[in-house]
């Protein structure tokens, strides 16, 4: 763009402003070594402008967002904040790139590399977003109010509690660690849910080694101090076990050579296999990899208590109870709903549920103007059999009591969008189209079907309804989807874009949320990883590790919060893997000095 065209556009932009203010625009062209100064006068009535702005702000609906994780930040990232009064409440004043949390526990990546301050994120938006570092204690659904509290212990003056009103509430608080009420877990286990957890584990691992090399200890005491137990064989537990093994073999054995043969890592899994949510080939590959590395995997074992010195578990196959001494225990067995969300669920008639139930548009069932996304909620997909009679009636335009192939085709797209389990059912049966379901009892194609035949054709589709996994991938997609709905809320109010309403007339205002699975990775240490990608593609080994490095780097660079990995880490992972040991050793030495 030329300088002349720039100022021409600028003058057009300022054209039409009322009188009496002066705007000074200064442009410096560093490349040419010179500068251009342009001075423009426009008359503005300050009192009028102030009144207009205030009136505009009063008309804005207040949107309160709880949480600054993947779901909450994804929502804020794309929301048109000029159309709403947006306020964010979270006890965590940063966004964390959680896929790299296990790497923080062992110093592969520094904590500062995977976090981005929330205030840095919101200041980049056009419009004002207010952020409060506090924890929501209670949701008053009847009065549309929140009770919040500043939870950091300090001696600062002023009240710690305050209340907020909302027009729309977005609950994106994630979940907390699920201990299953196992005795001793809260007191004696480490968790891996937050950045602070990863940093605490890192310090504790070093403490275990420092204690083990003290004079006067027996070999058995040293072995106990260096026995690291991971409870839970899911992706987080497995990745931490792999990171810890690499950390020990590549760094700590050089710093503590006298105890290098006494280290033991044990993964305890209640199921029959680790990574049981992955393809069986990946589970088998991971178990074989761990056996080669000397990581013990105890499957079919349920932990029943944890003390400060030992972990007690029950072996399902034999029914026996045994205990193993430990130096450090990391608990990674799943998540559960936060207390204030449970209280809110009781207010709206969802007390018997495990997590908040929403409809396909992420609206909380039983509470108007409240949305929930991420780990704290699950979509309660509507069953096609609940509306089967209404669907038949809507499709039977001539009221003949039969559906022809053409009438069936007329509602296919709306059925597939409103009830995605129908499409999954078709795929499971290797059928190309919904009309392939129109067959008689002998399997022959027919030209029309009555209500009973229609019910029979779709009666098994609801068996394909599945809950979405509690992953960052799901949360990020839900946040992006909901922001688009908010941006078009008023535009599409009179011109709905969603599927046909089979119960009632017209169409739904928006398309329902549809999750697009992009695959999942499981880093296994030793420059190896496993991946399960769309299209039933399973990949394992060194090449997959490069894919994982590329994926995490790209996500970090273009991610939700604009995270930037350390240049050294990014360079090492993508271009200089042979620097792995030297970089990590240096990082470890720096960590020791810091501690």
XYZ file of C-alpha atoms in Angstrom:
595
model
C 0.000 0.000 0.000
C 1.393 3.441 -0.905
C 1.612 6.250 1.635
C -0.882 8.312 -0.368
C -3.471 5.538 -0.445
C -2.921 4.926 3.284
C -3.768 8.499 4.214
C -6.622 8.562 1.722
C -8.198 5.595 3.490
C -7.448 7.124 6.884
C -9.193 10.360 5.955
C -12.253 8.412 4.807
C -12.288 6.536 8.070
C -12.328 9.753 10.100
C -14.836 11.432 7.783
C -18.178 12.153 9.358
C -17.013 12.507 12.949
C -18.649 15.477 14.653
C -16.631 18.467 15.815
C -13.799 19.527 18.199
C -10.997 17.117 18.762
C -7.628 16.818 17.199
C -5.963 13.687 16.067
C -2.242 13.540 15.516
C -1.012 10.661 13.398
C 2.710 9.979 13.291
C 4.175 7.455 10.866
C 7.892 6.615 10.769
C 9.323 4.722 7.834
C 12.387 2.993 9.194
C 13.271 1.220 5.963
C 13.730 4.439 4.027
C 15.429 6.211 6.901
C 12.978 9.094 6.769
C 9.650 9.932 8.297
C 6.268 11.323 7.394
C 4.087 13.296 9.742
C 0.422 13.846 8.974
C -1.808 16.100 11.013
C -5.552 15.829 10.792
C -8.205 17.870 12.535
C -11.683 16.619 13.241
C -14.341 18.192 15.388
C -15.885 15.911 18.008
C -18.378 16.732 20.697
C -16.878 14.882 23.678
C -20.036 14.900 25.796
C -22.123 13.472 22.960
C -19.627 10.713 22.280
C -19.519 9.747 25.952
C -23.300 9.467 26.097
C -23.424 7.420 22.907
C -20.746 4.999 24.148
C -22.448 4.570 27.503
C -25.792 3.903 25.891
C -24.189 1.346 23.591
C -22.434 -0.395 26.485
C -25.686 -0.585 28.442
C -27.278 -2.504 25.608
C -24.558 -5.118 25.540
C -25.333 -8.484 27.064
C -22.899 -9.531 29.765
C -21.075 -12.788 29.062
C -19.208 -14.305 32.010
C -16.678 -17.026 31.197
C -15.503 -19.360 33.953
C -12.113 -20.908 33.200
C -8.992 -20.183 31.148
C -8.256 -23.639 29.799
C -8.580 -24.916 26.239
C -12.346 -24.424 26.089
C -12.479 -20.975 27.688
C -9.542 -19.487 25.779
C -10.758 -20.961 22.470
C -14.102 -19.280 23.078
C -12.500 -15.907 23.878
C -10.059 -16.161 20.996
C -12.774 -15.991 18.320
C -15.568 -14.145 20.150
C -16.658 -10.764 18.773
C -16.040 -8.918 22.043
C -17.345 -5.644 20.628
C -20.858 -7.086 20.755
C -20.755 -8.213 24.400
C -19.588 -7.120 27.826
C -17.141 -9.978 28.467
C -15.813 -10.906 31.902
C -13.537 -13.851 32.706
C -13.168 -15.511 36.104
C -10.450 -18.065 36.811
C -8.100 -18.908 39.713
C -5.401 -19.449 37.100
C -4.161 -16.275 35.395
C -2.542 -18.127 32.507
C -3.336 -20.591 29.754
C -1.282 -23.813 29.860
C -0.356 -25.942 26.863
C -1.294 -29.190 28.650
C 0.033 -31.724 26.066
C 3.540 -30.854 27.213
C 2.917 -31.058 30.975
C 4.668 -34.459 31.341
C 7.719 -32.940 29.659
C 7.825 -30.197 32.299
C 8.095 -32.794 35.088
C 11.540 -33.816 33.840
C 12.877 -30.565 32.454
C 12.573 -31.475 28.782
C 10.543 -28.279 28.432
C 10.553 -25.408 30.908
C 7.261 -24.393 32.511
C 7.527 -20.838 31.185
C 7.577 -22.274 27.656
C 4.067 -23.743 27.871
C 2.178 -20.922 29.570
C 0.796 -17.632 28.336
C -0.625 -14.978 30.711
C -4.345 -14.474 30.223
C -3.933 -10.713 30.239
C -1.522 -10.980 27.310
C -4.153 -12.952 25.402
C -7.113 -10.669 26.068
C -5.269 -7.431 25.391
C -4.783 -8.531 21.779
C -8.538 -8.558 21.200
C -10.420 -5.609 19.691
C -12.591 -4.651 22.595
C -12.323 -4.816 26.341
C -12.318 -8.099 28.263
C -12.200 -7.920 32.037
C -10.345 -10.641 33.915
C -10.706 -11.526 37.589
C -8.223 -13.924 39.182
C -10.657 -15.660 41.502
C -12.517 -18.899 41.961
C -16.256 -19.300 41.444
C -17.747 -20.682 44.657
C -21.430 -20.827 43.742
C -23.756 -20.305 40.782
C -27.159 -18.794 41.637
C -29.073 -19.957 38.573
C -32.391 -18.436 39.672
C -31.016 -14.894 39.957
C -28.259 -15.221 37.331
C -25.503 -14.400 39.810
C -22.095 -15.816 40.712
C -20.353 -15.796 44.072
C -16.577 -15.590 43.589
C -13.604 -15.473 45.929
C -9.944 -14.568 45.651
C -8.279 -17.735 46.945
C -4.573 -16.847 47.205
C -3.490 -16.558 50.831
C -2.083 -13.130 51.623
C -2.464 -10.217 53.994
C -3.738 -7.711 51.437
C -6.569 -5.420 52.509
C -10.100 -5.575 51.129
C -12.787 -8.211 50.732
C -11.892 -11.477 49.058
C -15.482 -12.284 48.023
C -17.552 -10.568 45.365
C -20.575 -11.316 43.180
C -21.153 -10.986 39.451
C -24.326 -10.852 37.400
C -24.562 -12.406 33.954
C -26.840 -12.558 30.955
C -24.985 -15.510 29.459
C -22.746 -17.847 31.438
C -20.085 -20.055 29.842
C -18.820 -22.773 32.207
C -15.422 -23.998 31.047
C -13.733 -24.877 34.336
C -12.515 -28.333 33.342
C -12.453 -30.984 36.053
C -10.443 -31.996 39.081
C -8.503 -35.172 39.805
C -10.684 -38.147 40.667
C -9.341 -40.024 43.687
C -12.342 -42.398 43.865
C -12.253 -41.706 47.631
C -9.184 -43.910 47.924
C -7.658 -43.467 51.413
C -4.372 -41.578 51.518
C -4.354 -40.353 47.915
C -4.837 -36.646 48.633
C -2.206 -36.703 51.372
C 0.489 -38.838 49.748
C 0.184 -38.648 45.944
C 1.309 -36.180 43.326
C -1.076 -35.180 40.543
C -0.376 -33.999 37.005
C -3.173 -31.584 36.156
C -1.596 -28.136 36.464
C 1.776 -26.534 35.781
C 2.354 -26.293 39.531
C 1.857 -30.069 39.778
C 4.543 -30.682 37.151
C 6.996 -28.389 38.917
C 6.312 -30.090 42.245
C 6.949 -33.529 40.713
C 10.212 -32.295 39.247
C 11.441 -31.142 42.657
C 10.292 -34.357 44.319
C 12.123 -36.572 41.818
C 15.362 -34.725 42.599
C 14.632 -35.035 46.329
C 14.282 -38.803 45.957
C 17.721 -39.051 44.366
C 19.321 -36.719 46.896
C 17.892 -38.765 49.759
C 19.055 -42.021 48.160
C 22.701 -40.966 48.014
C 22.945 -39.889 51.661
C 25.449 -41.897 53.731
C 24.168 -44.395 56.282
C 21.279 -45.788 54.193
C 20.987 -49.479 53.389
C 20.662 -50.636 49.803
C 17.009 -51.548 50.438
C 16.264 -48.041 51.703
C 17.907 -46.582 48.626
C 15.796 -48.828 46.377
C 12.602 -47.738 48.120
C 13.473 -44.052 47.731
C 14.083 -44.610 44.021
C 10.898 -46.574 43.365
C 8.567 -44.343 41.332
C 4.949 -45.541 41.113
C 2.478 -44.216 38.523
C -1.163 -45.107 39.190
C -3.117 -45.033 35.931
C -2.155 -46.362 32.520
C -3.821 -43.689 30.417
C -1.993 -41.249 28.103
C -0.834 -38.949 30.926
C 0.483 -41.747 33.141
C 2.201 -43.540 30.275
C 3.816 -40.380 28.920
C 5.089 -39.404 32.365
C 6.560 -42.888 32.877
C 8.341 -42.601 29.515
C 9.634 -39.088 30.254
C 10.851 -40.165 33.694
C 12.677 -43.184 32.239
C 14.473 -40.995 29.671
C 15.262 -38.419 32.352
C 16.863 -41.068 34.553
C 18.805 -42.816 31.782
C 20.059 -39.718 29.988
C 20.600 -37.264 32.830
C 20.332 -38.543 36.385
C 22.554 -41.600 36.003
C 25.394 -39.202 35.181
C 24.651 -37.012 38.196
C 24.024 -39.892 40.638
C 26.132 -42.795 39.308
C 26.235 -44.632 42.665
C 22.493 -45.443 42.551
C 21.925 -45.814 38.814
C 21.086 -49.543 39.136
C 18.574 -49.066 41.963
C 15.941 -47.024 40.087
C 12.590 -48.686 39.415
C 9.486 -47.354 37.643
C 6.126 -49.129 38.035
C 2.857 -48.385 36.230
C -0.282 -49.721 37.959
C -3.357 -50.086 35.756
C -6.768 -51.407 36.838
C -7.643 -52.510 33.299
C -6.151 -55.351 31.299
C -3.936 -53.065 29.195
C -2.363 -49.635 29.343
C -3.593 -47.096 26.780
C -6.819 -49.104 26.501
C -8.570 -46.197 24.749
C -6.176 -46.651 21.803
C -6.048 -49.357 19.158
C -4.985 -52.764 20.520
C -1.823 -52.635 18.421
C -0.729 -49.465 20.200
C -1.428 -50.911 23.649
C 0.614 -53.999 22.805
C 3.458 -51.930 21.339
C 3.583 -49.681 24.436
C 3.687 -52.642 26.822
C 6.509 -54.300 24.847
C 8.429 -51.008 24.725
C 8.106 -50.587 28.496
C 9.267 -54.156 29.131
C 12.388 -53.533 27.036
C 13.056 -50.338 28.966
C 12.657 -52.069 32.318
C 9.440 -50.246 33.253
C 7.201 -52.654 35.164
C 3.533 -52.677 34.132
C 1.051 -54.214 36.579
C -2.335 -54.559 34.893
C -5.490 -55.830 36.542
C -4.493 -54.134 39.805
C -6.670 -51.675 41.707
C -5.092 -49.392 44.292
C -7.096 -49.453 47.532
C -4.926 -47.199 49.720
C -1.742 -45.128 49.693
C 0.396 -44.307 52.700
C 3.534 -42.211 52.924
C 5.675 -45.332 52.546
C 3.724 -47.902 50.498
C 0.972 -48.427 47.959
C -1.607 -51.143 48.653
C -3.465 -52.754 45.768
C -5.812 -55.614 45.024
C -5.021 -58.049 42.226
C -8.258 -58.713 40.348
C -7.264 -62.101 38.936
C -6.318 -63.681 42.282
C -8.213 -61.438 44.673
C -5.024 -60.993 46.686
C -3.980 -57.790 48.432
C -0.324 -56.757 48.299
C 1.720 -53.671 49.119
C 4.748 -52.143 47.411
C 7.032 -49.546 49.035
C 7.617 -46.337 47.100
C 9.568 -43.125 47.088
C 7.091 -41.135 44.991
C 3.545 -41.816 43.694
C 1.896 -39.993 40.801
C -1.883 -40.431 40.605
C -3.373 -40.199 37.108
C -6.652 -42.133 37.000
C -9.253 -39.762 35.596
C -11.239 -36.661 36.494
C -14.419 -35.679 38.306
C -16.711 -32.651 38.523
C -15.720 -29.674 40.651
C -17.764 -29.035 43.859
C -19.482 -25.797 42.784
C -20.519 -27.434 39.492
C -22.035 -30.335 41.465
C -23.984 -27.823 43.533
C -25.205 -26.128 40.354
C -26.273 -29.507 38.950
C -28.408 -30.039 42.057
C -30.166 -26.705 41.465
C -31.191 -27.577 37.906
C -32.248 -31.203 38.399
C -29.035 -32.935 37.316
C -27.932 -34.081 40.773
C -27.757 -37.746 39.771
C -25.441 -37.165 36.839
C -21.650 -37.475 36.781
C -21.060 -34.294 34.742
C -23.178 -31.450 33.403
C -25.484 -32.464 30.564
C -25.862 -30.166 27.573
C -27.741 -30.386 24.327
C -26.070 -30.493 20.916
C -25.704 -26.689 20.990
C -23.737 -26.847 24.294
C -26.632 -25.315 26.249
C -27.010 -26.693 29.768
C -30.220 -28.677 30.036
C -32.642 -27.195 32.527
C -31.003 -23.746 32.690
C -31.558 -20.992 30.169
C -28.624 -18.896 28.910
C -25.981 -21.157 30.482
C -23.478 -23.050 28.334
C -20.938 -25.681 29.360
C -18.004 -27.085 27.420
C -14.825 -29.041 27.937
C -14.210 -31.629 30.649
C -16.956 -30.318 32.964
C -19.772 -31.260 30.571
C -20.974 -33.909 28.180
C -23.367 -33.660 25.254
C -26.554 -35.590 25.907
C -27.210 -36.599 22.310
C -30.900 -36.845 21.518
C -32.074 -40.329 20.512
C -33.560 -40.723 17.065
C -36.202 -43.118 18.410
C -37.538 -40.349 20.668
C -38.552 -38.401 17.547
C -39.160 -41.251 15.116
C -42.902 -40.609 14.845
C -42.385 -36.866 14.333
C -39.716 -37.538 11.686
C -42.031 -39.893 9.821
C -44.877 -37.391 9.942
C -42.664 -34.554 8.673
C -41.370 -36.690 5.808
C -44.800 -38.048 4.823
C -45.911 -34.910 3.004
C -48.949 -36.457 1.297
C -50.142 -38.099 4.562
C -50.342 -41.463 2.809
C -49.037 -43.400 5.793
C -46.036 -44.514 3.737
C -42.632 -43.012 2.962
C -41.340 -43.265 -0.563
C -37.618 -43.263 -1.373
C -37.922 -39.667 -2.571
C -39.651 -38.553 0.640
C -36.988 -40.358 2.652
C -34.216 -38.602 0.721
C -35.854 -35.242 1.384
C -35.148 -35.506 5.146
C -31.870 -37.456 5.021
C -29.561 -34.447 5.450
C -31.540 -33.130 8.415
C -31.595 -36.564 10.042
C -27.835 -37.055 9.665
C -27.060 -33.612 11.087
C -29.549 -33.760 13.972
C -28.787 -37.387 14.867
C -25.114 -38.110 13.989
C -25.433 -41.610 15.442
C -27.366 -42.551 12.298
C -24.299 -41.878 10.155
C -22.096 -43.872 12.546
C -24.588 -46.719 12.335
C -24.465 -46.675 8.552
C -20.675 -46.867 8.628
C -20.732 -49.746 11.091
C -23.044 -51.637 8.720
C -21.017 -50.581 5.654
C -24.067 -48.929 4.105
C -23.630 -46.101 1.630
C -26.890 -44.250 2.257
C -29.824 -44.079 4.655
C -32.076 -45.323 1.861
C -30.148 -48.619 2.007
C -32.107 -49.237 5.200
C -35.362 -49.466 3.237
C -35.550 -53.207 2.897
C -38.157 -55.843 3.619
C -37.796 -58.710 6.093
C -35.920 -60.763 3.465
C -33.420 -57.979 2.725
C -34.876 -56.902 -0.609
C -35.111 -53.236 -1.606
C -38.595 -51.730 -1.372
C -40.164 -48.577 -2.822
C -41.950 -47.409 0.315
C -42.121 -48.126 4.009
C -44.751 -47.634 6.738
C -44.151 -46.309 10.245
C -43.305 -49.730 11.671
C -40.826 -50.435 8.909
C -39.321 -46.984 9.415
C -38.872 -47.663 13.127
C -37.315 -51.025 12.365
C -34.840 -49.455 9.954
C -33.532 -46.964 12.539
C -34.109 -48.798 15.838
C -30.442 -49.775 16.234
C -28.939 -46.405 15.304
C -29.032 -45.116 18.896
C -26.627 -47.863 19.925
C -23.900 -45.787 18.241
C -24.316 -42.815 20.613
C -20.950 -42.175 22.304
C -19.698 -39.593 24.770
C -16.862 -37.379 23.617
C -13.490 -37.892 25.355
C -12.259 -35.401 27.943
C -9.405 -34.067 25.824
C -7.984 -30.670 24.891
C -8.947 -31.373 21.283
C -12.655 -31.608 22.141
C -12.573 -28.566 24.432
C -10.838 -26.368 21.850
C -13.310 -27.290 19.107
C -16.265 -26.636 21.408
C -14.929 -23.210 22.366
C -14.433 -22.222 18.726
C -17.916 -23.506 17.825
C -19.656 -21.626 20.641
C -17.929 -18.350 19.794
C -19.252 -18.604 16.237
C -22.755 -19.137 17.579
C -22.442 -16.047 19.799
C -21.091 -13.984 16.918
C -24.116 -14.904 14.781
C -26.697 -15.071 17.555
C -28.684 -12.042 16.411
C -27.944 -12.394 12.708
C -29.461 -15.868 12.523
C -32.305 -15.280 14.982
C -34.774 -14.577 12.180
C -32.873 -16.591 9.544
C -31.969 -19.892 11.221
C -29.272 -22.014 9.580
C -29.672 -25.267 11.488
C -31.480 -28.527 10.637
C -35.237 -28.931 10.445
C -37.244 -29.095 13.676
C -39.100 -32.386 13.555
C -41.012 -31.491 16.706
C -42.505 -28.128 15.840
C -42.043 -25.921 12.813
C -39.111 -24.130 11.255
C -35.429 -24.857 11.702
C -32.966 -24.764 14.576
C -31.097 -21.480 14.848
C -27.628 -23.035 14.481
C -26.029 -26.209 13.245
C -25.379 -28.546 16.203
C -21.819 -29.073 17.378
C -19.955 -31.760 15.448
C -16.653 -33.032 16.750
C -13.936 -33.717 14.199
C -11.409 -36.204 15.520
C -7.895 -35.309 14.383
C -6.156 -38.300 15.962
C -4.256 -38.908 19.179
C -0.615 -39.429 20.115
C 1.134 -41.375 22.852
C 4.855 -40.483 23.298
C 6.600 -43.582 24.681
C 10.114 -42.287 25.298
C 13.377 -43.209 23.628
C 12.470 -41.112 20.576
C 9.482 -43.365 19.904
C 5.756 -42.669 19.879
C 2.473 -44.178 18.772
C -0.340 -42.453 16.916
C -3.915 -43.273 16.017
C -5.060 -41.022 13.201
C -8.283 -40.624 11.183
C -8.902 -43.315 8.610
C -7.915 -46.140 10.995
C -4.252 -45.326 10.451
C -1.979 -46.579 13.226
C 1.665 -45.535 13.312
C 4.379 -46.491 15.806
C 8.115 -46.001 16.207
C 10.738 -43.329 15.553
C 8.998 -41.788 12.550
C 5.890 -41.206 14.651
C 7.977 -39.367 17.228
C 8.973 -36.854 14.544
C 5.301 -36.449 13.720
C 4.594 -35.806 17.413
C 7.364 -33.191 17.624
C 6.001 -31.480 14.539
C 2.438 -31.584 15.872
C 3.280 -30.129 19.288
C 5.448 -27.428 17.761
C 2.787 -26.383 15.248
C 0.086 -26.425 17.931
C 2.240 -24.326 20.217
C 3.039 -21.800 17.490
C -0.514 -21.430 16.230
C -2.282 -22.528 19.388
C -5.076 -21.106 21.456
C -3.043 -18.728 23.563
C -0.265 -17.947 21.115
C 2.195 -20.092 23.064
C 5.804 -19.917 21.906
C 8.171 -22.759 22.762
C 11.735 -21.911 23.685
C 13.746 -21.511 20.501
C 16.326 -24.012 21.774
C 13.678 -26.599 22.544
C 11.939 -26.069 19.213
C 15.262 -26.235 17.336
C 16.393 -29.332 19.190
C 13.173 -31.252 18.746
C 12.691 -30.590 15.070
C 16.191 -30.325 13.655
C 18.834 -31.464 16.150
C 17.586 -34.513 18.064
C 21.139 -35.587 18.814
C 21.397 -32.572 21.147
C 18.738 -34.114 23.370
C 21.055 -35.405 26.073
C 23.263 -32.323 26.229
C 20.326 -29.929 26.372
C 18.513 -31.911 29.047
C 21.662 -32.309 31.124
C 22.207 -28.561 30.960
C 18.578 -27.998 31.905
C 18.967 -30.413 34.817
C 22.103 -28.680 36.118
C 20.337 -25.332 35.947
C 17.367 -26.810 37.803
C 19.662 -28.110 40.552
C 21.212 -24.674 40.963
C 17.725 -23.115 41.051
C 16.527 -25.554 43.689
